[in-house]
mmCIF file of C-alpha atoms and ligand atoms in Angstrom:
data_model
loop_
_atom_site.group_PDB
_atom_site.id
_atom_site.type_symbol
_atom_site.label_atom_id
_atom_site.label_comp_id
_atom_site.label_asym_id
_atom_site.label_seq_id
_atom_site.Cartn_x
_atom_site.Cartn_y
_atom_site.Cartn_z
ATOM 1 C CA MET S 1 157.954 -35.635 3.666
ATOM 2 C CA GLU S 2 157.360 -32.483 5.126
ATOM 3 C CA LYS S 3 154.291 -30.672 3.323
ATOM 4 C CA GLY S 4 154.193 -28.632 0.388
ATOM 5 C CA ILE S 5 153.993 -24.860 0.638
ATOM 6 C CA PHE S 6 152.749 -22.215 -1.735
ATOM 7 C CA ILE S 7 154.036 -18.630 -1.037
ATOM 8 C CA VAL S 8 152.826 -15.969 -4.470
ATOM 9 C CA ILE S 9 154.547 -12.318 -3.458
ATOM 10 C CA GLU S 10 152.270 -9.661 -5.898
ATOM 11 C CA GLY S 11 151.857 -6.189 -6.278
ATOM 12 C CA ILE S 12 153.159 -2.882 -8.841
ATOM 13 C CA ASP S 13 156.648 -3.192 -10.591
ATOM 14 C CA GLY S 14 158.870 -1.207 -8.439
ATOM 15 C CA THR S 15 157.518 -2.704 -4.416
ATOM 16 C CA GLY S 16 161.006 -4.705 -3.987
ATOM 17 C CA LYS S 17 159.150 -8.092 -5.008
ATOM 18 C CA SER S 18 162.482 -9.568 -6.689
ATOM 19 C CA SER S 19 164.522 -8.945 -3.554
ATOM 20 C CA GLN S 20 161.834 -9.987 -1.373
ATOM 21 C CA VAL S 21 161.077 -13.575 -3.277
ATOM 22 C CA LYS S 22 165.101 -13.850 -2.732
ATOM 23 C CA ARG S 23 165.423 -12.953 0.780
ATOM 24 C CA LEU S 24 162.396 -15.311 1.870
ATOM 25 C CA GLY S 25 163.867 -18.386 0.055
ATOM 26 C CA ASP S 26 166.894 -17.803 1.900
ATOM 27 C CA TRP S 27 165.608 -17.660 5.398
ATOM 28 C CA PHE S 28 163.237 -21.031 4.066
ATOM 29 C CA LEU S 29 166.784 -22.887 3.427
ATOM 30 C CA SER S 30 167.948 -21.318 6.677
ATOM 31 C CA GLN S 31 165.138 -23.739 8.210
ATOM 32 C CA GLY S 32 166.125 -26.446 6.435
ATOM 33 C CA ARG S 33 163.688 -26.721 3.757
ATOM 34 C CA GLU S 34 164.026 -27.150 -0.248
ATOM 35 C CA VAL S 35 162.847 -24.296 -1.769
ATOM 36 C CA ILE S 36 161.857 -23.514 -5.682
ATOM 37 C CA LEU S 37 162.236 -19.822 -6.176
ATOM 38 C CA SER S 38 160.205 -18.885 -9.913
ATOM 39 C CA ARG S 39 158.829 -16.356 -11.816
ATOM 40 C CA GLU S 40 156.023 -15.362 -14.201
ATOM 41 C CA PRO S 41 155.964 -14.325 -17.144
ATOM 42 C CA THR S 42 158.347 -17.619 -17.401
ATOM 43 C CA ASN S 43 161.465 -18.443 -19.564
ATOM 44 C CA GLY S 44 159.306 -20.519 -21.408
ATOM 45 C CA PRO S 45 158.100 -20.185 -24.816
ATOM 46 C CA TRP S 46 154.808 -18.134 -23.789
ATOM 47 C CA GLY S 47 156.991 -15.796 -21.088
ATOM 48 C CA LYS S 48 159.331 -14.872 -24.074
ATOM 49 C CA LYS S 49 157.089 -14.210 -26.165
ATOM 50 C CA LEU S 50 155.616 -11.408 -23.455
ATOM 51 C CA ARG S 51 158.963 -9.691 -22.646
ATOM 52 C CA GLU S 52 159.497 -9.429 -25.727
ATOM 53 C CA SER S 53 155.620 -7.194 -26.118
ATOM 54 C CA MET S 54 157.035 -5.297 -23.199
ATOM 55 C CA THR S 55 159.081 -3.654 -25.138
ATOM 56 C CA ALA S 56 158.245 -4.336 -29.240
ATOM 57 C CA GLY S 57 154.853 -3.846 -28.679
ATOM 58 C CA ARG S 58 152.051 -4.427 -26.816
ATOM 59 C CA LEU S 59 149.882 -7.610 -28.429
ATOM 60 C CA SER S 60 146.006 -7.149 -28.414
ATOM 61 C CA ALA S 61 144.536 -7.143 -25.106
ATOM 62 C CA GLU S 62 143.016 -10.480 -25.807
ATOM 63 C CA ASP S 63 145.913 -12.631 -26.936
ATOM 64 C CA GLU S 64 147.617 -10.892 -24.241
ATOM 65 C CA LEU S 65 145.673 -12.429 -21.711
ATOM 66 C CA GLN S 66 145.717 -15.840 -23.811
ATOM 67 C CA TYR S 67 149.587 -16.126 -23.660
ATOM 68 C CA PHE S 68 149.417 -15.246 -19.872
ATOM 69 C CA LEU S 69 147.049 -17.941 -19.006
ATOM 70 C CA ASN S 70 149.301 -20.073 -21.139
ATOM 71 C CA ASP S 71 152.184 -19.741 -19.622
ATOM 72 C CA ARG S 72 150.057 -20.118 -16.979
ATOM 73 C CA ARG S 73 149.600 -23.592 -17.685
ATOM 74 C CA GLU S 74 153.099 -24.426 -18.227
ATOM 75 C CA HIS S 75 154.356 -23.344 -15.404
ATOM 76 C CA VAL S 76 152.173 -25.148 -13.466
ATOM 77 C CA GLU S 77 152.517 -28.487 -14.894
ATOM 78 C CA GLU S 78 156.072 -28.181 -15.029
ATOM 79 C CA VAL S 79 157.258 -26.414 -11.824
ATOM 80 C CA ILE S 80 154.661 -25.405 -9.810
ATOM 81 C CA SER S 81 152.226 -28.915 -8.962
ATOM 82 C CA PRO S 82 155.582 -31.191 -8.790
ATOM 83 C CA SER S 83 157.716 -28.932 -6.343
ATOM 84 C CA LEU S 84 154.486 -28.624 -3.898
ATOM 85 C CA ALA S 85 153.474 -32.580 -4.739
ATOM 86 C CA ALA S 86 157.578 -33.818 -3.692
ATOM 87 C CA GLY S 87 157.299 -30.991 -0.390
ATOM 88 C CA LYS S 88 158.880 -27.821 -1.233
ATOM 89 C CA VAL S 89 158.272 -24.750 -1.012
ATOM 90 C CA VAL S 90 157.526 -22.678 -3.739
ATOM 91 C CA ILE S 91 158.356 -18.558 -4.391
ATOM 92 C CA LEU S 92 156.418 -17.143 -7.199
ATOM 93 C CA ASP S 93 157.332 -13.669 -7.901
ATOM 94 C CA ARG S 94 153.637 -12.866 -9.831
ATOM 95 C CA TYR S 95 150.963 -15.167 -10.447
ATOM 96 C CA TYR S 96 147.339 -15.085 -11.752
ATOM 97 C CA PHE S 97 147.035 -11.970 -9.064
ATOM 98 C CA SER S 98 148.946 -9.671 -11.738
ATOM 99 C CA THR S 99 146.727 -11.028 -14.462
ATOM 100 C CA MET S 100 143.972 -9.599 -12.471
ATOM 101 C CA ALA S 101 145.566 -6.338 -11.849
ATOM 102 C CA TYR S 102 147.596 -5.552 -15.229
ATOM 103 C CA GLN S 103 145.182 -7.252 -17.695
ATOM 104 C CA GLY S 104 141.919 -6.396 -15.875
ATOM 105 C CA ALA S 105 143.797 -2.989 -15.491
ATOM 106 C CA ARG S 106 143.504 -3.941 -19.414
ATOM 107 C CA GLY S 107 139.668 -4.001 -19.420
ATOM 108 C CA PHE S 108 138.743 -6.788 -19.006
ATOM 109 C CA ASP S 109 136.992 -8.568 -15.693
ATOM 110 C CA PRO S 110 139.308 -9.172 -12.371
ATOM 111 C CA LEU S 111 136.866 -11.774 -10.803
ATOM 112 C CA GLU S 112 136.683 -14.038 -14.335
ATOM 113 C CA ILE S 113 140.335 -14.076 -15.061
ATOM 114 C CA ARG S 114 140.422 -15.414 -11.443
ATOM 115 C CA ARG S 115 137.629 -17.629 -12.252
ATOM 116 C CA LYS S 116 139.442 -19.102 -15.506
ATOM 117 C CA ASN S 117 142.999 -19.371 -13.515
ATOM 118 C CA GLU S 118 141.696 -20.826 -10.411
ATOM 119 C CA VAL S 119 140.370 -23.993 -12.788
ATOM 120 C CA PHE S 120 143.779 -24.776 -13.436
ATOM 121 C CA ALA S 121 146.175 -22.457 -10.779
ATOM 122 C CA PRO S 122 146.364 -24.011 -7.449
ATOM 123 C CA VAL S 123 145.423 -21.240 -4.895
ATOM 124 C CA PRO S 124 148.720 -20.253 -3.140
ATOM 125 C CA ASP S 125 148.431 -21.351 0.958
ATOM 126 C CA LEU S 126 149.757 -16.958 0.974
ATOM 127 C CA LEU S 127 149.321 -13.948 -1.041
ATOM 128 C CA LEU S 128 151.842 -11.290 0.126
ATOM 129 C CA ILE S 129 150.640 -7.750 -1.740
ATOM 130 C CA MET S 130 153.416 -5.565 -2.088
ATOM 131 C CA ASP S 131 151.922 -2.561 -1.460
ATOM 132 C CA LEU S 132 153.805 0.914 -2.224
ATOM 133 C CA ASN S 133 152.566 4.468 -3.285
ATOM 134 C CA VAL S 134 152.789 4.258 -6.918
ATOM 135 C CA ASP S 135 154.549 7.796 -7.327
ATOM 136 C CA VAL S 136 157.784 5.852 -5.008
ATOM 137 C CA ALA S 137 157.194 2.790 -6.821
ATOM 138 C CA LEU S 138 157.665 4.954 -10.316
ATOM 139 C CA SER S 139 160.703 6.282 -9.007
ATOM 140 C CA ARG S 140 162.613 3.134 -7.785
ATOM 141 C CA ILE S 141 161.738 2.065 -11.083
ATOM 142 C CA GLY S 142 163.353 5.721 -12.474
ATOM 143 C CA ALA S 143 166.434 4.782 -9.457
ATOM 144 C CA ARG S 144 166.926 2.117 -11.703
ATOM 145 C CA GLY S 145 168.264 3.042 -14.007
ATOM 146 C CA ASP S 146 165.042 1.821 -16.433
ATOM 147 C CA THR S 147 162.834 3.720 -18.335
ATOM 148 C CA ALA S 148 158.776 3.033 -17.807
ATOM 149 C CA ASN S 149 157.831 0.131 -20.008
ATOM 150 C CA GLU S 150 154.304 -0.346 -21.349
ATOM 151 C CA PHE S 151 152.981 -1.769 -17.827
ATOM 152 C CA GLU S 152 154.438 0.947 -15.896
ATOM 153 C CA LYS S 153 152.586 3.917 -17.042
ATOM 154 C CA ARG S 154 151.068 5.916 -13.636
ATOM 155 C CA GLU S 155 147.800 5.421 -14.708
ATOM 156 C CA ASN S 156 148.108 1.604 -15.479
ATOM 157 C CA LEU S 157 149.955 0.688 -11.795
ATOM 158 C CA VAL S 158 147.358 2.993 -10.100
ATOM 159 C CA ARG S 159 144.287 1.112 -11.366
ATOM 160 C CA CYS S 160 146.712 -2.253 -10.766
ATOM 161 C CA ARG S 161 147.714 -1.308 -7.572
ATOM 162 C CA GLU S 162 143.532 -0.837 -6.336
ATOM 163 C CA ILE S 163 142.388 -4.428 -7.687
ATOM 164 C CA PHE S 164 145.580 -6.195 -5.830
ATOM 165 C CA LEU S 165 144.514 -3.921 -2.696
ATOM 166 C CA SER S 166 141.224 -5.588 -3.295
ATOM 167 C CA LEU S 167 142.272 -8.874 -2.479
ATOM 168 C CA ARG S 168 142.969 -8.172 0.833
ATOM 169 C CA ASP S 169 140.580 -9.453 2.989
ATOM 170 C CA GLU S 170 140.989 -12.608 1.358
ATOM 171 C CA LYS S 171 142.242 -15.227 3.725
ATOM 172 C CA PHE S 172 145.250 -16.088 2.177
ATOM 173 C CA ALA S 173 145.991 -12.882 1.156
ATOM 174 C CA GLU S 174 148.544 -10.499 3.450
ATOM 175 C CA VAL S 175 149.114 -6.868 3.199
ATOM 176 C CA ILE S 176 152.857 -6.095 3.300
ATOM 177 C CA ASP S 177 153.844 -2.311 3.688
ATOM 178 C CA CYS S 178 156.952 -1.569 1.281
ATOM 179 C CA SER S 179 158.367 2.357 2.461
ATOM 180 C CA GLY S 180 161.040 0.138 4.446
ATOM 181 C CA THR S 181 163.788 -0.286 3.884
ATOM 182 C CA ILE S 182 164.943 -3.519 2.784
ATOM 183 C CA ASP S 183 165.969 -4.752 5.757
ATOM 184 C CA GLU S 184 162.127 -3.615 6.786
ATOM 185 C CA VAL S 185 160.453 -5.037 4.781
ATOM 186 C CA ALA S 186 162.109 -8.353 4.404
ATOM 187 C CA GLU S 187 161.387 -8.559 8.533
ATOM 188 C CA GLN S 188 158.006 -7.772 8.449
ATOM 189 C CA ILE S 189 157.446 -10.292 5.816
ATOM 190 C CA GLN S 190 159.052 -12.862 7.988
ATOM 191 C CA GLU S 191 157.024 -12.241 10.802
ATOM 192 C CA THR S 192 154.269 -12.317 9.055
ATOM 193 C CA VAL S 193 154.818 -16.218 6.830
ATOM 194 C CA ARG S 194 156.204 -17.217 10.794
ATOM 195 C CA SER S 195 153.011 -16.683 11.393
ATOM 196 C CA ARG S 196 151.297 -18.304 9.219
ATOM 197 C CA LEU S 197 152.564 -20.800 10.016
ATOM 198 C CA ALA S 198 152.313 -21.811 13.169
ATOM 199 C CA GLU S 199 148.739 -20.762 12.506
HETATM 200 P P1 TYD J 1 158.243 -8.235 -14.117
HETATM 201 O O1 TYD J 1 157.608 -9.127 -13.052
HETATM 202 O O2 TYD J 1 158.041 -6.482 -13.615
HETATM 203 O O3 TYD J 1 158.976 -8.627 -14.818
HETATM 204 P P2 TYD J 1 160.600 -7.304 -15.545
HETATM 205 O O4 TYD J 1 161.177 -7.779 -13.709
HETATM 206 O O5 TYD J 1 161.451 -8.601 -16.180
HETATM 207 O O6 TYD J 1 160.282 -6.980 -15.057
HETATM 208 O O7 TYD J 1 156.634 -8.733 -15.371
HETATM 209 C C1 TYD J 1 156.935 -8.095 -16.659
HETATM 210 C C2 TYD J 1 155.229 -7.411 -16.873
HETATM 211 O O8 TYD J 1 153.837 -8.396 -16.825
HETATM 212 C C3 TYD J 1 155.049 -6.436 -15.456
HETATM 213 O O9 TYD J 1 155.118 -5.553 -15.727
HETATM 214 C C4 TYD J 1 153.366 -7.386 -15.597
HETATM 215 C C5 TYD J 1 153.549 -7.664 -16.307
HETATM 216 N N1 TYD J 1 153.042 -9.084 -15.805
HETATM 217 C C6 TYD J 1 150.983 -9.348 -16.984
HETATM 218 O O10 TYD J 1 150.686 -8.115 -16.984
HETATM 219 N N2 TYD J 1 150.195 -10.051 -16.279
HETATM 220 C C7 TYD J 1 150.109 -11.068 -15.929
HETATM 221 O O11 TYD J 1 149.755 -11.968 -15.797
HETATM 222 C C8 TYD J 1 151.871 -10.859 -15.042
HETATM 223 C C9 TYD J 1 152.480 -12.436 -14.965
HETATM 224 C C10 TYD J 1 152.397 -10.574 -15.332
#
């Protein structure tokens, strides 16, 4: 059986994560791999409450952090770990690095958040940090026809971007410049994945 591969795509809103998750999934499928695409917050009970809070009004900082942890614990148990054990390629749109960034921006210590997560959440084989200037990211959110929600305010995203970039020197991390077209970014990601898998 082939070995499972765990890839996480992270970055602030507007960097194009979800398109790239699909593109990378298609690339692995073309290589004959079994692929699971997933995202956080999930569509489970905790994830649903979190999504509601994004429009209806944010939860308290403590509850919000706890709900993300609860949601992730279920995601790891029900989807991530079993899929990796079955030799599949798992590609996630957001994971605990988003908790470090967004709940970190809300006042918690990012390193403490990381520690809490790594007790139960497996570290990915590859973390792709999708990087883009915040003003460009915000104009893309606008161009998509969405309005910026509570999580997408400018100063908040500036801090989140800094926290994501603080992970750049981790062995498992790679920064992807998202200023180009979808095709250019997809090409950059494939190159990175190919060279990492060859190692
Ligand atoms: P997002 O992927 O943008 O969902 P959608 O495409 O439906 O808008 O995620 C929603 C928000 O959740 C995003 O602004 C970041 C936030 N978030 C956290 O604050 N902490 C976390 O741990 C995760 C996974 C997401």
